[in-house]
Amino acid sequence: MKSRGRARAYANIALIKYWGKRDEKLVLPMNSSLSLTIDCFYTETEVIFRKDVDRDYFYLNDKLQGKDTTEKVSKFLDLFRKAAGLNLSAVVKSRNYVPTAAGLASSASGFAALAAAANVASGLNLDNRQLSIYARQGSGSAARSIYGGFVEWKKGSSHQDSYAVPIDDAQWDIGIVIVMVNSMEKLISSREGMKRTVDTSPFYKVWVESAEEDLKHIKIAIRNRDFKKTGLIAERNGLKMHAIMLGANPPFCYWEPDSLKVMQIVRQLRREGIYCYFTLDAGPNVKILCRLSESHKIKDRLIQFFDPDQVIIAKPGPGITIL
Amino acid sequence: MKSRGRARAYANIALIKYWGKRDEKLVLPMNSSLSLTIDCFYTETEVIFRKDVDRDYFYLNDKLQGKDTTEKVSKFLDLFRKAAGLNLSAVVKSRNYVPTAAGLASSASGFAALAAAANVASGLNLDNRQLSIYARQGSGSAARSIYGGFVEWKKGSSHQDSYAVPIDDAQWDIGIVIVMVNSMEKLISSREGMKRTVDTSPFYKVWVESAEEDLKHIKIAIRNRDFKKTGLIAERNGLKMHAIMLGANPPFCYWEPDSLKVMQIVRQLRREGIYCYFTLDAGPNVKILCRLSESHKIKDRLIQFFDPDQVIIAKPGPGITIL
């Protein structure tokens, strides 16, 4: 048995959002979602199962992690240990590669890389589809980071058929400009925010139906390489996700004043004929879907208002890589 | 026949929002709404029916208005002329009293004052309930400005029973702090925004049900003079209105970065034990429902970020006054 595995996985930006679980434990989503894997945020992780340690150790960016974080990793590794009939503790070393110190931790790249490394180290050698099912149980959106380009995470009907599938390699003129916006308020975790929305927002049921519709249409738009339609559907879908949070009780909103400023700049760029579309997740950063060939023009406009360090250009990224 | 009438009417701030018509022509709303009349924005209007003019003339703040605006006034006066069997043109002089040059035009105070003045001038002498039905046809929210304090506009089942009723005189420790925020983008008129939301937002149906629920609960809270509950329901209801706009196609949002800034300040004040609650309408200004006794404390905090001219303290206002 090869007891060591090492892998890289990239972050992804959801264009059709995942927001709400129908099964908290198995991480089964209420609706299918779709994302674009990006090249500029990634995680590299090494897993070694060792006989000479009596518990799991987890180092993130060279720093040994405490009990709570390590426990999450251990629980995730248990899935592999159980399937492989393995009774060894592990030393896990993980590093997040992010273009600025500002952060933008990605549980998607984190759990996808961990899954891919554990897959090798445990000798399970699952295929990508199975790996996606495993990654999903670490963090829902990690299911999508197994693949590169445009990826759909099918909600499925049960544990075994809720996985991601690659849709399009995104090798056309597509990019994402990310604007890092500092948060002034303590953020609600996406886990908690999802739960509150599912439990209390009167709009939630409509969201689920509407997201499935959006997914159907964006897949057609991507297949036709219809950039404008892809962007418009993504922007509308993202706004609907934030709408259902405003409907929750108590309501919450991840937007900061600067997030709104970026949305206004995007709309202004469109009026000038530079087609680009914004989307936000469980935080104030704004991701702008654009033509990669126009990404520098968009960055130039943004840095009239923001520090250049806050504006990052991302290209479509690949799927997991075994290192 | 007394052919001259003069009246004053005050603006109102909706705590349960009116957003969407079930009859565009008669201005019948999709849901009942509730507002607080305020004392600091009002309109004074004089209507004189005269034999010596051959068309209607409309002066707003001493300025003769053009064809489009005058036509709206004429159409509204026609309701009174028809009911009174009157065949005379009118000279209408109207003045908006607003605390700053920044504006905040109020069609609610405008049409309520016009209705009250025309009521006297035409000799119709309608009671307030009938007057509310007339004012409604000029501008929906004007139906509520007939009365002072907390006012409910009952959606009714038809033209003749869709009117406002006074709920509570608001003679308790209640005030509204208004933060005037400049708009960077061209605003969608509330008429157009409502229509787009009704026609395209998948959340609209749920909004209507939810607003009726909110109304029921806020009336109980007001009856109990439960300030915190009143504020929480109002804040949540307002956010839901903005949520359904985000769900429209194309989506739209009246918030500016500074609007979000004010919302954050309000939440911060609450964490400090100063209970106050925000609500926004079809524009970026933020209205903060508060204890009148704490309004200066709230203003003091706001002017750390905004110009003192942008922050206005309003008290509960009275209903229409015949001058």
Short mmCIF file of N, CA and C in Angstrom, two decimals, chain B residues 133-235:
data_model
loop_
_atom_site.label_atom_id
_atom_site.label_comp_id
_atom_site.label_asym_id
_atom_site.label_seq_id
_atom_site.Cartn_x
_atom_site.Cartn_y
_atom_site.Cartn_z
N ILE B 133 -60.05 57.41 -0.85
CA ILE B 133 -60.29 56.69 -2.12
C ILE B 133 -59.90 57.57 -3.31
N TYR B 134 -60.23 58.85 -3.20
CA TYR B 134 -59.86 59.78 -4.29
C TYR B 134 -58.33 59.94 -4.35
N ALA B 135 -57.73 60.21 -3.22
CA ALA B 135 -56.27 60.43 -3.19
C ALA B 135 -55.53 59.21 -3.74
N ARG B 136 -56.02 58.03 -3.40
CA ARG B 136 -55.41 56.77 -3.87
C ARG B 136 -55.25 56.75 -5.38
N GLN B 137 -56.24 57.32 -6.09
CA GLN B 137 -56.21 57.27 -7.55
C GLN B 137 -55.16 58.22 -8.14
N GLY B 138 -54.71 59.18 -7.32
CA GLY B 138 -53.61 60.04 -7.77
C GLY B 138 -52.28 59.33 -7.59
N SER B 139 -52.10 58.78 -6.39
CA SER B 139 -50.88 58.03 -6.06
C SER B 139 -51.24 57.13 -4.89
N GLY B 140 -50.97 55.85 -5.03
CA GLY B 140 -51.40 54.87 -4.04
C GLY B 140 -51.15 55.31 -2.61
N SER B 141 -49.90 55.68 -2.31
CA SER B 141 -49.55 55.98 -0.93
C SER B 141 -50.21 57.25 -0.43
N ALA B 142 -50.75 58.08 -1.33
CA ALA B 142 -51.46 59.29 -0.92
C ALA B 142 -52.71 58.94 -0.12
N ALA B 143 -53.26 57.75 -0.37
CA ALA B 143 -54.44 57.31 0.40
C ALA B 143 -54.16 57.36 1.89
N ARG B 144 -52.89 57.07 2.27
CA ARG B 144 -52.54 57.00 3.69
C ARG B 144 -52.29 58.37 4.30
N SER B 145 -51.91 59.36 3.46
CA SER B 145 -51.56 60.67 4.00
C SER B 145 -52.78 61.50 4.41
N ILE B 146 -53.97 60.96 4.23
CA ILE B 146 -55.18 61.65 4.71
C ILE B 146 -55.16 61.72 6.23
N TYR B 147 -54.58 60.69 6.86
CA TYR B 147 -54.60 60.59 8.32
C TYR B 147 -53.22 60.79 8.93
N GLY B 148 -53.21 61.15 10.20
CA GLY B 148 -51.96 61.27 10.94
C GLY B 148 -51.64 59.97 11.67
N GLY B 149 -50.43 59.90 12.23
CA GLY B 149 -50.02 58.74 13.02
C GLY B 149 -49.85 57.49 12.19
N PHE B 150 -50.12 56.34 12.81
CA PHE B 150 -50.05 55.07 12.09
C PHE B 150 -51.34 54.87 11.30
N VAL B 151 -51.19 54.52 10.05
CA VAL B 151 -52.33 54.44 9.15
C VAL B 151 -52.25 53.14 8.34
N GLU B 152 -53.36 52.47 8.24
CA GLU B 152 -53.42 51.27 7.39
C GLU B 152 -54.19 51.60 6.11
N TRP B 153 -53.64 51.19 5.00
CA TRP B 153 -54.37 51.27 3.73
C TRP B 153 -54.87 49.86 3.42
N LYS B 154 -56.17 49.69 3.56
CA LYS B 154 -56.79 48.39 3.30
C LYS B 154 -56.88 48.17 1.80
N LYS B 155 -56.37 47.03 1.36
CA LYS B 155 -56.39 46.80 -0.09
C LYS B 155 -57.81 46.69 -0.61
N GLY B 156 -58.72 46.22 0.22
CA GLY B 156 -60.13 46.15 -0.16
C GLY B 156 -60.40 45.09 -1.20
N SER B 157 -61.67 45.01 -1.58
CA SER B 157 -62.05 44.02 -2.59
C SER B 157 -62.39 44.70 -3.91
N SER B 158 -62.55 46.02 -3.86
CA SER B 158 -62.91 46.76 -5.08
C SER B 158 -62.58 48.24 -4.89
N HIS B 159 -62.88 49.01 -5.90
CA HIS B 159 -62.60 50.44 -5.88
C HIS B 159 -63.12 51.13 -4.61
N GLN B 160 -64.33 50.79 -4.22
CA GLN B 160 -64.98 51.55 -3.16
C GLN B 160 -64.57 51.14 -1.74
N ASP B 161 -63.84 50.05 -1.58
CA ASP B 161 -63.41 49.73 -0.22
C ASP B 161 -61.90 49.58 -0.10
N SER B 162 -61.18 50.25 -0.99
CA SER B 162 -59.72 50.30 -0.86
C SER B 162 -59.34 51.70 -0.39
N TYR B 163 -59.23 51.86 0.93
CA TYR B 163 -58.98 53.18 1.52
C TYR B 163 -58.17 53.04 2.79
N ALA B 164 -57.70 54.17 3.29
CA ALA B 164 -56.89 54.15 4.51
C ALA B 164 -57.78 54.34 5.74
N VAL B 165 -57.30 53.80 6.85
CA VAL B 165 -57.94 54.03 8.15
C VAL B 165 -56.86 54.32 9.19
N PRO B 166 -57.16 55.24 10.11
CA PRO B 166 -56.17 55.52 11.16
C PRO B 166 -56.14 54.36 12.15
N ILE B 167 -54.92 54.04 12.61
CA ILE B 167 -54.71 52.86 13.47
C ILE B 167 -54.34 53.28 14.89
N ASP B 168 -53.51 54.33 14.96
CA ASP B 168 -52.97 54.75 16.26
C ASP B 168 -52.40 56.14 16.05
N ASP B 169 -52.60 57.01 17.03
CA ASP B 169 -52.17 58.41 16.81
C ASP B 169 -50.66 58.62 16.96
N ALA B 170 -49.96 57.58 17.33
CA ALA B 170 -48.49 57.63 17.45
C ALA B 170 -48.03 58.67 18.47
N GLN B 171 -48.87 58.94 19.44
CA GLN B 171 -48.47 59.87 20.49
C GLN B 171 -47.75 59.13 21.61
N TRP B 172 -46.79 58.36 21.21
CA TRP B 172 -45.88 57.74 22.17
C TRP B 172 -44.48 58.01 21.67
N ASP B 173 -43.50 57.41 22.29
CA ASP B 173 -42.11 57.81 22.04
C ASP B 173 -41.60 57.22 20.72
N ILE B 174 -42.04 57.83 19.59
CA ILE B 174 -41.75 57.31 18.25
C ILE B 174 -41.22 58.44 17.37
N GLY B 175 -40.22 58.16 16.61
CA GLY B 175 -39.71 59.14 15.65
C GLY B 175 -39.08 58.44 14.47
N ILE B 176 -38.73 59.22 13.49
CA ILE B 176 -38.03 58.66 12.33
C ILE B 176 -36.85 59.56 11.99
N VAL B 177 -35.68 58.96 11.90
CA VAL B 177 -34.50 59.69 11.44
C VAL B 177 -34.31 59.34 9.97
N ILE B 178 -34.26 60.37 9.13
CA ILE B 178 -34.13 60.14 7.70
C ILE B 178 -32.72 60.51 7.26
N VAL B 179 -32.07 59.59 6.56
CA VAL B 179 -30.74 59.87 6.03
C VAL B 179 -30.86 60.01 4.52
N MET B 180 -30.55 61.21 4.03
CA MET B 180 -30.65 61.49 2.60
C MET B 180 -29.36 61.02 1.92
N VAL B 181 -29.52 60.10 1.00
CA VAL B 181 -28.37 59.53 0.30
C VAL B 181 -28.52 59.85 -1.19
N ASN B 182 -27.49 60.43 -1.75
CA ASN B 182 -27.57 60.74 -3.18
C ASN B 182 -27.54 59.48 -4.03
N SER B 183 -28.27 59.56 -5.12
CA SER B 183 -28.32 58.42 -6.02
C SER B 183 -27.34 58.63 -7.16
N MET B 184 -26.50 57.61 -7.39
CA MET B 184 -25.52 57.70 -8.47
C MET B 184 -26.11 57.22 -9.79
N GLU B 185 -27.17 56.43 -9.71
CA GLU B 185 -27.73 55.84 -10.92
C GLU B 185 -29.13 56.38 -11.17
N LYS B 186 -29.53 56.31 -12.40
CA LYS B 186 -30.89 56.72 -12.76
C LYS B 186 -31.86 55.73 -12.12
N LEU B 187 -32.81 56.27 -11.36
CA LEU B 187 -33.71 55.38 -10.66
C LEU B 187 -34.87 54.94 -11.55
N ILE B 188 -35.29 53.74 -11.34
CA ILE B 188 -36.51 53.24 -11.96
C ILE B 188 -37.67 53.81 -11.15
N SER B 189 -38.66 54.38 -11.82
CA SER B 189 -39.81 54.93 -11.09
C SER B 189 -40.49 53.81 -10.32
N SER B 190 -41.14 54.18 -9.20
CA SER B 190 -41.78 53.12 -8.43
C SER B 190 -42.91 52.48 -9.25
N ARG B 191 -43.56 53.27 -10.07
CA ARG B 191 -44.61 52.72 -10.92
C ARG B 191 -44.06 51.59 -11.81
N GLU B 192 -42.93 51.90 -12.47
CA GLU B 192 -42.33 50.91 -13.37
C GLU B 192 -41.74 49.73 -12.57
N GLY B 193 -41.08 50.07 -11.45
CA GLY B 193 -40.46 49.02 -10.63
C GLY B 193 -41.50 48.05 -10.09
N MET B 194 -42.62 48.59 -9.64
CA MET B 194 -43.71 47.72 -9.15
C MET B 194 -44.17 46.78 -10.26
N LYS B 195 -44.39 47.36 -11.42
CA LYS B 195 -44.94 46.57 -12.52
C LYS B 195 -43.97 45.44 -12.90
N ARG B 196 -42.70 45.80 -12.98
CA ARG B 196 -41.71 44.79 -13.35
C ARG B 196 -41.65 43.68 -12.30
N THR B 197 -41.76 44.07 -11.03
CA THR B 197 -41.71 43.07 -9.97
C THR B 197 -42.91 42.13 -10.04
N VAL B 198 -44.10 42.73 -10.20
CA VAL B 198 -45.31 41.91 -10.29
C VAL B 198 -45.22 40.96 -11.48
N ASP B 199 -44.74 41.49 -12.60
CA ASP B 199 -44.74 40.70 -13.84
C ASP B 199 -43.66 39.63 -13.89
N THR B 200 -42.52 39.87 -13.23
CA THR B 200 -41.37 38.97 -13.49
C THR B 200 -40.75 38.32 -12.25
N SER B 201 -41.02 38.83 -11.05
CA SER B 201 -40.31 38.25 -9.89
C SER B 201 -40.98 36.95 -9.44
N PRO B 202 -40.22 35.86 -9.40
CA PRO B 202 -40.83 34.60 -8.96
C PRO B 202 -41.22 34.64 -7.49
N PHE B 203 -40.69 35.64 -6.77
CA PHE B 203 -40.99 35.75 -5.33
C PHE B 203 -42.27 36.53 -5.07
N TYR B 204 -42.88 37.10 -6.11
CA TYR B 204 -43.93 38.08 -5.85
C TYR B 204 -45.11 37.52 -5.08
N LYS B 205 -45.55 36.35 -5.48
CA LYS B 205 -46.75 35.76 -4.84
C LYS B 205 -46.50 35.58 -3.33
N VAL B 206 -45.32 35.10 -3.00
CA VAL B 206 -44.98 34.88 -1.60
C VAL B 206 -44.93 36.20 -0.84
N TRP B 207 -44.43 37.26 -1.52
CA TRP B 207 -44.40 38.59 -0.92
C TRP B 207 -45.78 39.02 -0.45
N VAL B 208 -46.75 38.86 -1.31
CA VAL B 208 -48.11 39.33 -1.00
C VAL B 208 -48.62 38.63 0.25
N GLU B 209 -48.44 37.32 0.30
CA GLU B 209 -48.90 36.57 1.48
C GLU B 209 -48.14 37.02 2.73
N SER B 210 -46.84 37.19 2.55
CA SER B 210 -45.98 37.53 3.67
C SER B 210 -46.27 38.93 4.20
N ALA B 211 -46.59 39.86 3.28
CA ALA B 211 -46.90 41.23 3.70
C ALA B 211 -48.20 41.27 4.51
N GLU B 212 -49.16 40.46 4.13
CA GLU B 212 -50.42 40.42 4.88
C GLU B 212 -50.18 39.89 6.29
N GLU B 213 -49.30 38.89 6.39
CA GLU B 213 -48.91 38.37 7.71
C GLU B 213 -48.22 39.44 8.55
N ASP B 214 -47.25 40.12 7.92
CA ASP B 214 -46.51 41.17 8.62
C ASP B 214 -47.47 42.25 9.13
N LEU B 215 -48.43 42.59 8.29
CA LEU B 215 -49.39 43.64 8.65
C LEU B 215 -50.17 43.24 9.90
N LYS B 216 -50.62 42.01 9.90
CA LYS B 216 -51.39 41.50 11.04
C LYS B 216 -50.56 41.64 12.32
N HIS B 217 -49.29 41.24 12.23
CA HIS B 217 -48.47 41.25 13.43
C HIS B 217 -48.05 42.65 13.86
N ILE B 218 -47.81 43.53 12.89
CA ILE B 218 -47.38 44.88 13.29
C ILE B 218 -48.55 45.64 13.91
N LYS B 219 -49.76 45.34 13.48
CA LYS B 219 -50.91 46.02 14.09
C LYS B 219 -51.05 45.62 15.56
N ILE B 220 -50.78 44.35 15.84
CA ILE B 220 -50.81 43.90 17.24
C ILE B 220 -49.68 44.59 18.02
N ALA B 221 -48.50 44.65 17.41
CA ALA B 221 -47.36 45.28 18.09
C ALA B 221 -47.64 46.76 18.37
N ILE B 222 -48.26 47.45 17.40
CA ILE B 222 -48.57 48.87 17.60
C ILE B 222 -49.63 49.03 18.69
N ARG B 223 -50.62 48.16 18.65
CA ARG B 223 -51.68 48.23 19.67
C ARG B 223 -51.06 48.06 21.05
N ASN B 224 -50.08 47.17 21.17
CA ASN B 224 -49.41 46.94 22.45
C ASN B 224 -48.30 47.95 22.73
N ARG B 225 -48.14 48.89 21.82
CA ARG B 225 -47.02 49.85 21.91
C ARG B 225 -45.70 49.12 22.15
N ASP B 226 -45.54 48.02 21.45
CA ASP B 226 -44.31 47.22 21.54
C ASP B 226 -43.36 47.74 20.46
N PHE B 227 -42.51 48.67 20.86
CA PHE B 227 -41.67 49.37 19.90
C PHE B 227 -40.72 48.44 19.16
N LYS B 228 -40.04 47.56 19.91
CA LYS B 228 -39.05 46.69 19.28
C LYS B 228 -39.68 45.78 18.25
N LYS B 229 -40.81 45.22 18.59
CA LYS B 229 -41.48 44.32 17.66
C LYS B 229 -41.94 45.09 16.42
N THR B 230 -42.49 46.26 16.64
CA THR B 230 -42.93 47.10 15.52
C THR B 230 -41.76 47.33 14.57
N GLY B 231 -40.61 47.69 15.16
CA GLY B 231 -39.44 47.98 14.34
C GLY B 231 -38.91 46.76 13.61
N LEU B 232 -38.84 45.65 14.31
CA LEU B 232 -38.31 44.42 13.69
C LEU B 232 -39.18 43.98 12.52
N ILE B 233 -40.49 44.04 12.71
CA ILE B 233 -41.39 43.63 11.62
C ILE B 233 -41.23 44.58 10.43
N ALA B 234 -41.15 45.88 10.72
CA ALA B 234 -41.00 46.87 9.65
C ALA B 234 -39.70 46.63 8.88
N GLU B 235 -38.61 46.43 9.62
CA GLU B 235 -37.32 46.23 8.95
C GLU B 235 -37.34 44.99 8.07
#
